[in-house]
Coordinates of C-alpha atoms (C1' of nucleotides) in Angstrom, one line a residue:
Chain E
M1 CA 9.3 -15.8 13.6
A2 CA 8.8 -13.5 16.5
R3 CA 6.9 -13.1 19.4
E4 CA 4.5 -15.4 18.5
K5 CA 4.4 -18.2 15.5
I6 CA 1.9 -17.1 12.8
K7 CA -0.5 -19.4 10.4
I8 CA 0.6 -19.0 6.6
K9 CA -2.7 -17.4 5.8
K10 CA -3.9 -13.9 4.7
I11 CA -3.6 -11.5 7.6
D12 CA -7.0 -9.9 8.7
N13 CA -6.0 -6.8 10.1
K14 CA -5.3 -4.5 7.7
T15 CA -2.8 -2.4 9.3
S16 CA -0.6 -5.4 10.6
R17 CA -0.9 -6.9 6.9
Q18 CA 0.8 -3.7 5.8
V19 CA 3.4 -3.8 8.3
T20 CA 4.1 -7.2 7.7
F21 CA 4.3 -6.6 4.3
S22 CA 6.7 -3.8 4.3
K23 CA 9.0 -6.0 6.8
R24 CA 8.7 -9.2 4.5
R25 CA 9.6 -7.4 1.4
R26 CA 12.7 -5.8 2.5
G27 CA 13.5 -9.2 3.8
L28 CA 13.0 -10.7 0.7
L29 CA 14.6 -8.3 -1.6
K30 CA 17.9 -8.1 0.8
K31 CA 18.0 -12.2 0.8
A32 CA 17.6 -12.1 -3.1
Q33 CA 20.5 -9.8 -3.2
E34 CA 22.4 -11.6 -1.3
L35 CA 21.9 -14.9 -3.1
T36 CA 22.9 -13.2 -6.0
V37 CA 26.5 -12.1 -4.5
L38 CA 26.9 -15.4 -2.5
C39 CA 26.1 -17.7 -5.2
D40 CA 27.0 -16.2 -8.5
A41 CA 23.2 -16.5 -9.3
D42 CA 21.1 -14.5 -11.7
V43 CA 17.9 -13.5 -9.8
A44 CA 14.6 -11.2 -10.7
L45 CA 12.5 -10.3 -8.0
I46 CA 8.8 -8.5 -8.8
I47 CA 6.5 -7.7 -6.0
F48 CA 3.5 -5.9 -6.5
S49 CA 1.6 -4.7 -3.1
A50 CA -2.3 -5.2 -2.9
T51 CA -2.6 -1.7 -3.7
G52 CA -0.6 -2.1 -7.0
K53 CA 2.7 -0.5 -5.9
L54 CA 5.7 -2.0 -7.4
F55 CA 9.1 -3.3 -5.7
E56 CA 11.6 -4.9 -7.7
F57 CA 15.1 -6.3 -7.8
A58 CA 17.1 -7.9 -10.5
S59 CA 20.6 -8.8 -11.4
P60 CA 22.1 -8.5 -13.9
S61 CA 19.3 -6.0 -15.0
M62 CA 15.2 -6.8 -15.1
Q63 CA 15.8 -6.6 -19.0
E64 CA 18.2 -9.1 -19.4
M65 CA 16.3 -11.3 -16.7
L66 CA 13.1 -11.5 -18.4
G67 CA 15.0 -11.9 -21.9
K68 CA 16.5 -15.0 -20.2
Y69 CA 13.6 -16.4 -18.7
K70 CA 11.7 -16.2 -21.9
H71 CA 14.2 -17.8 -23.8
H72 CA 14.3 -20.6 -21.4
S73 CA 10.6 -20.9 -21.4
N74 CA 10.7 -21.3 -24.8
N75 CA 13.4 -23.9 -24.8
N76 CA 11.1 -26.2 -22.5
L77 CA 8.1 -25.8 -25.1
Q78 CA 9.5 -28.9 -27.1
D79 CA 6.7 -31.2 -26.4
D80 CA 3.7 -29.4 -27.5
V81 CA 4.4 -28.7 -31.6
N82 CA 0.9 -26.7 -31.6
E83 CA 1.8 -24.4 -29.2
P84 CA 2.5 -21.6 -31.4
C85 CA 4.6 -19.1 -29.3
L86 CA 4.6 -17.6 -26.0
D87 CA 4.4 -14.2 -27.2
L88 CA 1.0 -14.6 -29.2
Q89 CA -0.2 -16.2 -26.2
L90 CA 0.4 -13.3 -24.1
V91 CA -1.1 -11.2 -26.6
E92 CA -4.2 -12.8 -26.7
D93 CA -4.2 -12.6 -23.2
D94 CA -3.8 -9.2 -23.3
E95 CA -7.0 -8.7 -25.5
V96 CA -8.9 -10.6 -22.6
R97 CA -7.3 -8.9 -19.6
L98 CA -6.8 -5.5 -20.3
P99 CA -10.6 -4.6 -21.0
K100 CA -11.3 -6.5 -17.8
E101 CA -8.4 -4.3 -15.9
I102 CA -10.0 -1.3 -17.5
S103 CA -13.5 -1.7 -16.4
E104 CA -12.4 -2.8 -12.9
K105 CA -10.3 0.4 -12.3
D106 CA -13.3 2.3 -13.9
R107 CA -15.4 0.6 -11.3
E108 CA -12.8 1.5 -8.4
M109 CA -12.4 4.9 -9.5
R110 CA -16.2 5.7 -9.7
Q111 CA -16.7 4.4 -6.1
L112 CA -13.8 6.5 -4.9
Q113 CA -15.8 9.4 -6.3
G114 CA -18.8 8.3 -4.3
H115 CA -20.9 6.5 -7.1
D116 CA -22.3 3.2 -7.2
L117 CA -21.9 2.3 -3.7
Q118 CA -24.9 0.6 -2.8
G119 CA -23.6 -2.9 -3.3
L120 CA -20.9 -2.2 -0.9
T121 CA -21.2 -3.4 2.8
I122 CA -20.2 -1.2 5.5
D123 CA -16.9 -2.5 6.0
E124 CA -16.1 -1.7 2.7
L125 CA -17.6 1.8 2.6
E126 CA -15.5 2.1 5.6
N127 CA -12.4 1.1 3.7
L128 CA -13.4 3.4 1.1
E129 CA -13.8 6.5 3.7
S130 CA -10.5 5.9 5.0
L131 CA -8.5 6.0 1.7
L132 CA -10.7 9.2 0.7
H133 CA -9.5 10.6 4.0
G134 CA -5.6 9.8 3.2
G135 CA -6.0 11.0 -0.2
L136 CA -7.7 14.3 1.0
S137 CA -5.2 14.8 3.6
R138 CA -2.2 14.2 1.4
V139 CA -3.7 16.4 -1.4
L140 CA -4.2 19.3 1.5
Q141 CA -0.8 19.0 2.4
T142 CA 0.9 19.1 -1.2
K143 CA -1.4 22.1 -1.7
D144 CA -0.2 24.0 1.5
E145 CA 3.3 23.1 0.4
K146 CA 2.9 24.7 -3.1
F147 CA 1.3 27.8 -1.6
G148 CA 4.3 27.9 0.8
N149 CA 6.6 27.9 -2.2
E150 CA 4.5 30.3 -4.0
I151 CA 5.0 33.0 -1.4
S152 CA 8.4 32.3 -0.6
Y153 CA 9.0 32.7 -4.1
L154 CA 7.1 36.0 -4.3
Q155 CA 8.4 37.4 -1.1
E156 CA 11.9 36.7 -2.5
K157 CA 10.7 38.7 -5.9
G158 CA 9.1 41.6 -3.9
A159 CA 12.4 42.0 -2.0
K160 CA 14.3 42.5 -5.2
L161 CA 11.8 44.8 -6.7
M162 CA 11.9 47.1 -3.8
E163 CA 15.4 47.2 -4.2
E164 CA 15.2 48.2 -8.1
N165 CA 12.6 50.7 -6.9
K166 CA 15.0 52.2 -4.6
L167 CA 17.6 52.2 -7.4
L168 CA 14.9 54.0 -9.6
K169 CA 14.2 56.5 -6.9
Q170 CA 17.7 57.4 -6.6
Q171 CA 18.5 57.8 -10.7
M172 CA 14.9 60.0 -10.5
M173 CA 16.7 62.2 -7.8
M174 CA 19.5 62.3 -10.0
I175 CA 17.4 63.4 -12.8
S176 CA 15.4 66.2 -11.1
N177 CA 18.9 67.4 -9.9
G178 CA 19.5 68.4 -13.3
K179 CA 21.6 65.6 -14.4
Q180 CA 21.4 63.5 -17.9
L181 CA 19.9 60.0 -18.0
Q182 CA 21.0 57.9 -21.1
T183 CA 18.4 55.0 -20.8
M184 CA 15.5 54.3 -18.7
P185 CA 15.8 50.7 -17.1
V186 CA 12.9 48.4 -18.0
E187 CA 14.1 45.6 -15.6
V188 CA 10.9 45.9 -13.3
D189 CA 8.6 44.6 -16.1
D190 CA 11.2 42.1 -17.1
L191 CA 10.7 40.6 -13.3
M192 CA 7.2 41.0 -13.3
N193 CA 6.8 38.6 -16.2
T194 CA 9.3 35.8 -15.7
H195 CA 6.9 33.8 -13.4
E196 CA 4.0 32.5 -14.8
E197 CA 2.2 29.5 -13.3
A198 CA -0.3 28.6 -10.2
G199 CA -3.0 30.6 -11.6
Q200 CA -5.7 32.5 -9.7
S201 CA -4.4 31.2 -6.3
S202 CA -1.4 33.9 -6.8
E203 CA -3.1 36.7 -8.2
S204 CA -4.3 38.3 -5.2
V205 CA -0.7 38.1 -3.9
T206 CA 0.7 39.5 -7.1
T207 CA -2.0 42.2 -6.8
N208 CA -0.8 43.3 -3.6
M209 CA 2.9 43.2 -4.7
Y210 CA 2.0 45.4 -7.6
S211 CA 0.1 48.1 -5.0
C212 CA 3.7 48.0 -3.2
N213 CA 5.3 49.4 -6.4
S214 CA 2.4 51.3 -8.4
G215 CA 1.8 53.4 -5.1
P216 CA 2.9 56.8 -4.7
P217 CA 6.6 56.7 -4.0
T218 CA 6.5 56.7 0.1
E219 CA 9.5 57.4 2.0
D220 CA 11.2 54.3 2.7
D221 CA 14.8 53.9 4.3
G222 CA 15.2 50.6 2.2
S223 CA 16.6 48.9 5.2
D224 CA 13.6 46.4 5.3
T225 CA 13.8 44.4 2.2
S226 CA 11.0 41.4 3.1
L227 CA 7.7 42.2 1.8
K228 CA 4.7 42.7 4.2
L229 CA 1.8 41.2 2.5
G230 CA -0.6 40.2 5.0
L231 CA -0.9 36.5 3.9
P232 CA -3.0 34.0 5.5
F233 CA -0.8 31.0 5.2
N234 CA 2.4 31.1 7.0
Chain R
M1 CA 23.4 -17.3 9.9
A2 CA 24.6 -20.1 11.3
R3 CA 27.8 -21.4 13.2
E4 CA 29.6 -18.3 12.0
K5 CA 28.7 -14.9 10.4
I6 CA 29.7 -15.0 6.7
K7 CA 30.2 -11.8 4.6
I8 CA 28.3 -11.3 2.0
K9 CA 30.8 -11.8 -1.0
K10 CA 31.0 -14.7 -3.5
I11 CA 31.7 -17.8 -1.5
D12 CA 34.8 -19.1 -3.0
N13 CA 34.6 -22.7 -2.3
K14 CA 32.4 -24.4 -5.3
T15 CA 30.8 -27.1 -3.2
S16 CA 29.6 -24.7 -0.2
R17 CA 28.7 -22.4 -2.7
Q18 CA 26.4 -24.7 -4.4
V19 CA 25.3 -26.1 -0.8
T20 CA 24.3 -22.7 0.2
F21 CA 22.6 -21.8 -3.0
S22 CA 20.6 -24.9 -2.6
K23 CA 19.6 -23.9 0.7
R24 CA 18.9 -20.3 0.3
R25 CA 17.0 -20.8 -2.8
R26 CA 14.5 -22.8 -1.2
G27 CA 14.3 -20.4 1.7
L28 CA 13.8 -17.3 -0.9
L29 CA 11.0 -19.4 -2.8
K30 CA 9.3 -20.3 0.6
K31 CA 9.4 -16.5 1.6
A32 CA 8.1 -15.1 -1.6
Q33 CA 5.3 -17.7 -1.5
E34 CA 4.4 -16.6 2.3
L35 CA 4.4 -13.1 1.3
T36 CA 1.9 -13.7 -1.3
V37 CA -0.3 -15.5 1.2
L38 CA 0.1 -13.2 4.2
C39 CA -0.1 -10.1 2.4
D40 CA -2.2 -10.5 -0.6
A41 CA 0.6 -9.4 -2.6
D42 CA 1.6 -10.3 -6.4
V43 CA 5.0 -11.9 -6.5
A44 CA 7.3 -13.1 -9.2
L45 CA 10.8 -14.7 -8.5
I46 CA 13.1 -15.8 -11.0
I47 CA 16.2 -17.6 -10.3
F48 CA 19.1 -19.0 -12.5
S49 CA 21.8 -20.8 -11.0
A50 CA 25.5 -20.0 -11.8
T51 CA 25.1 -23.4 -14.2
G52 CA 22.1 -21.7 -15.9
K53 CA 19.5 -24.0 -14.3
L54 CA 15.9 -22.0 -13.6
F55 CA 14.1 -22.0 -10.5
E56 CA 10.8 -19.7 -10.3
F57 CA 7.9 -18.9 -8.4
A58 CA 5.0 -16.6 -9.4
S59 CA 1.5 -15.7 -7.9
P60 CA -0.9 -15.4 -9.5
S61 CA 1.1 -16.7 -12.7
M62 CA 4.4 -15.8 -14.2
Q63 CA 2.6 -14.8 -17.5
E64 CA 0.2 -12.4 -15.5
M65 CA 3.2 -11.0 -13.3
L66 CA 5.3 -10.2 -16.4
G67 CA 2.2 -8.5 -18.2
K68 CA 1.4 -6.5 -15.2
Y69 CA 5.4 -5.5 -14.8
K70 CA 5.3 -4.2 -18.4
H71 CA 2.5 -2.0 -18.3
H72 CA 4.1 -0.8 -14.8
S73 CA 7.2 0.0 -16.6
N74 CA 5.5 1.7 -19.4
N75 CA 4.0 4.1 -16.9
N76 CA 7.4 5.4 -15.4
L77 CA 9.4 5.1 -18.8
Q78 CA 7.6 7.8 -21.2
D79 CA 11.2 9.7 -21.6
D80 CA 13.0 6.8 -23.6
V81 CA 10.9 6.3 -26.5
N82 CA 13.7 5.5 -28.7
E83 CA 14.5 1.9 -27.2
P84 CA 12.5 -0.2 -28.8
C85 CA 13.0 -3.1 -26.5
L86 CA 15.9 -4.5 -29.0
D87 CA 17.1 -7.7 -27.6
L88 CA 13.9 -9.4 -26.6
Q89 CA 10.5 -8.6 -28.1
L90 CA 8.9 -9.6 -24.7
V91 CA 5.3 -8.3 -24.9
E92 CA 5.4 -6.3 -27.8
D93 CA 2.6 -4.0 -27.6
D94 CA 0.4 -4.5 -30.9
E95 CA -2.4 -2.5 -28.9
V96 CA -1.2 0.8 -27.6
R97 CA -4.3 2.3 -26.3
L98 CA -5.5 -0.1 -23.9
P99 CA -2.0 0.0 -21.9
K100 CA -2.1 3.7 -22.2
E101 CA -5.6 3.7 -20.9
I102 CA -4.9 1.6 -17.7
S103 CA -1.6 3.5 -16.8
E104 CA -3.7 6.8 -16.9
K105 CA -6.4 5.2 -15.0
D106 CA -3.5 4.2 -12.4
R107 CA -2.4 7.6 -12.4
E108 CA -5.7 9.2 -11.6
M109 CA -6.3 6.8 -9.2
R110 CA -2.7 7.0 -7.4
Q111 CA -3.6 10.7 -7.4
L112 CA -7.0 10.2 -6.0
Q113 CA -5.2 8.4 -3.2
G114 CA -3.0 11.3 -2.5
H115 CA 0.1 10.1 -4.2
D116 CA 2.4 11.7 -6.9
L117 CA 1.1 14.7 -6.5
Q118 CA 4.4 17.1 -7.0
G119 CA 3.6 17.3 -10.7
L120 CA 0.6 18.8 -10.3
T121 CA -0.9 22.8 -10.3
I122 CA -2.4 24.1 -7.7
D123 CA -5.3 24.3 -9.6
E124 CA -5.3 20.5 -10.4
L125 CA -4.9 19.9 -6.5
E126 CA -7.9 22.0 -5.8
N127 CA -9.7 19.8 -8.3
L128 CA -8.7 16.8 -6.8
E129 CA -9.7 18.3 -3.4
S130 CA -13.4 18.8 -4.4
L131 CA -13.6 15.3 -6.0
L132 CA -12.4 13.6 -2.9
H133 CA -14.7 16.1 -0.6
G134 CA -17.7 15.0 -3.2
G135 CA -16.3 11.2 -2.8
L136 CA -16.0 11.2 0.7
S137 CA -19.6 12.9 1.5
R138 CA -21.2 10.4 -0.7
V139 CA -19.6 7.6 1.1
L140 CA -20.3 8.6 4.2
Q141 CA -23.9 9.4 3.4
T142 CA -24.5 5.8 1.9
K143 CA -22.8 4.4 5.0
D144 CA -25.2 6.3 7.1
E145 CA -27.9 5.3 5.1
K146 CA -26.9 1.6 5.8
F147 CA -26.9 2.1 9.3
G148 CA -30.1 3.5 9.2
N149 CA -31.6 0.8 7.6
E150 CA -29.9 -1.5 9.7
I151 CA -31.5 0.4 12.6
S152 CA -35.3 0.3 11.1
Y153 CA -34.8 -3.3 10.6
L154 CA -34.0 -4.1 14.0
Q155 CA -36.4 -1.8 15.4
E156 CA -39.2 -3.4 13.6
K157 CA -37.7 -6.6 14.6
G158 CA -37.6 -5.7 18.0
A159 CA -41.3 -4.3 17.7
K160 CA -42.2 -7.8 16.4
L161 CA -40.3 -9.5 19.3
M162 CA -42.5 -7.3 22.0
E163 CA -45.7 -8.4 20.6
E164 CA -44.6 -12.1 20.6
N165 CA -43.3 -11.7 24.1
K166 CA -46.6 -10.0 25.2
L167 CA -48.5 -12.7 23.7
L168 CA -46.5 -15.2 25.6
K169 CA -46.8 -13.9 28.8
Q170 CA -51.0 -14.2 28.1
Q171 CA -50.5 -17.7 27.1
M172 CA -48.2 -18.0 30.5
M173 CA -51.1 -16.5 32.6
M174 CA -53.7 -18.6 31.0
I175 CA -51.3 -21.8 32.1
S176 CA -50.9 -20.5 35.6
N177 CA -54.4 -20.0 35.7
G178 CA -55.1 -23.9 35.6
K179 CA -55.8 -23.8 31.3
Q180 CA -53.7 -26.7 29.3
L181 CA -51.3 -25.6 26.7
Q182 CA -50.7 -27.9 23.5
T183 CA -47.5 -26.9 22.3
M184 CA -45.1 -24.0 23.4
P185 CA -44.4 -21.7 20.1
V186 CA -40.8 -21.3 19.3
E187 CA -41.0 -18.5 17.1
V188 CA -39.2 -16.2 19.2
D189 CA -35.9 -18.2 18.1
D190 CA -36.6 -18.1 14.8
L191 CA -37.1 -14.3 14.9
M192 CA -33.8 -14.0 16.6
N193 CA -31.8 -15.8 14.1
T194 CA -32.9 -14.9 10.8
H195 CA -31.0 -11.8 10.5
E196 CA -27.0 -12.2 9.8
E197 CA -25.1 -9.2 8.6
A198 CA -23.5 -6.3 9.2
G199 CA -20.7 -7.6 11.7
Q200 CA -19.9 -6.0 14.8
S201 CA -22.1 -2.6 14.5
S202 CA -25.4 -4.3 14.7
E203 CA -23.7 -6.6 17.6
S204 CA -24.3 -4.0 20.4
V205 CA -28.1 -3.3 19.2
T206 CA -28.6 -7.0 19.2
T207 CA -27.6 -7.4 22.4
N208 CA -29.8 -4.2 23.8
M209 CA -32.3 -6.0 22.1
Y210 CA -31.7 -9.3 23.9
S211 CA -32.1 -7.5 27.3
C212 CA -35.4 -6.0 26.2
N213 CA -36.5 -9.5 26.3
S214 CA -34.6 -11.7 28.7
G215 CA -35.1 -9.4 31.6
P216 CA -37.8 -10.1 34.1
P217 CA -41.3 -9.7 32.8
T218 CA -42.0 -6.1 33.4
E219 CA -45.4 -4.6 33.3
D220 CA -45.8 -2.9 30.0
D221 CA -49.3 -1.9 28.8
G222 CA -48.1 -2.9 25.3
S223 CA -49.2 0.5 23.6
D224 CA -45.8 1.6 22.7
T225 CA -44.3 -0.6 20.2
S226 CA -41.5 1.2 19.3
L227 CA -38.0 0.2 20.5
K228 CA -36.2 2.5 22.9
L229 CA -32.4 1.1 22.0
G230 CA -30.4 3.9 23.0
L231 CA -28.7 4.3 19.5
P232 CA -25.7 6.2 18.6
F233 CA -26.7 6.8 15.2
N234 CA -30.2 8.4 14.2
Chain J
dA1 C1' 1.6 6.3 9.8
dC2 C1' 6.6 5.6 11.6
dA3 C1' 10.9 4.1 13.9
dC4 C1' 12.6 1.4 17.5
dC5 C1' 12.3 -2.5 20.6
dT6 C1' 12.7 -7.4 22.0
dA7 C1' 11.4 -12.0 22.5
dT8 C1' 10.8 -15.7 19.8
dG9 C1' 10.8 -18.3 15.6
dT10 C1' 13.4 -19.4 11.3
dA11 C1' 17.1 -19.7 8.2
dT12 C1' 21.3 -21.4 7.5
dA13 C1' 27.0 -22.2 8.2
dA14 C1' 29.7 -25.4 9.2
dG15 C1' 29.8 -30.0 11.2
dT16 C1' 28.6 -35.0 11.1
dT17 C1' 27.4 -39.0 9.1
Chain T
dT1 C1' 27.2 -35.6 -2.8
dA2 C1' 23.5 -35.7 0.0
dA3 C1' 21.0 -35.7 4.2
dC4 C1' 21.1 -34.7 8.8
dT5 C1' 22.3 -32.2 13.0
dT6 C1' 23.3 -28.3 16.0
dA7 C1' 24.5 -23.9 17.1
dT8 C1' 24.1 -19.1 15.6
dA9 C1' 22.7 -15.2 13.1
dC10 C1' 18.9 -12.9 10.9
dA11 C1' 14.1 -12.0 10.5
dT12 C1' 10.1 -10.7 12.5
dA13 C1' 5.3 -10.3 15.6
dG14 C1' 3.8 -7.6 18.5
dG15 C1' 4.4 -4.2 21.3
dT16 C1' 5.8 0.6 22.5
dG17 C1' 6.5 6.1 22.1

DNA sequence: ACACCTATGTATAAGTT
DNA sequence: TAACTTATACATAGGTG
């Protein structure tokens, strides 16, 4: 339907297969939706990509459509009285299909982790390789994002602590000037303990933060509220 | 999509609504089928006309597709445990363990491929990262081994061919010296065709190998039987 | 990978028989 | 009502940035 006519057979090139899938999937979903509106029909469309990702459309709803479908199917089973019930058949099917599905997934998973590779062709190995590359880069990207968030959070917290610190110093001043203090504020400890996650990776940063506050009270003018942590990230 | 552009809203005229339904239904079913073939996807399409007539397409089969869909739904619907699928007992789970196991494996697999990572902690991400590193290095190692085997094989073959070639040249000498030859040996062709695998990667090597033998008969003393192929691998 | 482009193939709305 | 035709809108294959 475009620059060139194509044969309806599996597209060899993996990339263009993915691209075509994306385009045609969109087209199909759109037309399914149009059919429901234009012709007052009920439509359910379920699409699984080769990689197992699900796309769906249903009107009025998938639940209703599947129920309606099952109802219809059951009605058409008049010819075979010995056929128990679609439900039962489906369940029995599951008992065969599910274990198979599991062992298949196990195999794929092991291969993704670099085991049992001897039986694969070079092409298959290169496919695995690209999957792993993609996965790795996305994992690294996500990790970086999380580090970034962690850092922003700590910087913010640090700024708050510095202000708190400044306030405390002022109060100390007042005390040493002879005035009486009613209660010692403990908000600093509270602040330090409200954020608990992301394990050891945040510890070094936290340690730095502590050192900002536990050191001898230096003379800061308080005009700069952003923490200088010497971070290797941003 | 034709003589006139139409608004996507319910067609008023009952007749033309029916006609349009018929045409578009056929188009939709066709495109659903094309998607399965072209992109190696699994598709289920269920259409009920306004009058309740059923039309459907499914690949690989409606049963399998509905089962698959149900499992996928189970993955993403942990929150509403209270809904026991009331109006229709679709595929009621008598077996709860297997589907759970499958969805768990699906999740792991997707995460190994770098999807749905937002919920993970940095620790978990780093664990994934090391799994991927390990997998990738083993995949690469296996690939290298296979390339290596391929190369050794080709080198061996090449050496044999050179010997064969040498023998033939000697026979040629004898002929040109006036002696009579009974049969022309054809083992060279046989040798060239016995090894068929590893597609394009071996092609360049094979081409080189041909050039070793098809060139003008050079004066080699035959003491060196290892091929110099200029390979990019080892 | 992604979005965009555009020439071309398809689907189809309306007309015709 | 349905089959067939035709002009047009739409979908999309292959290309580019």
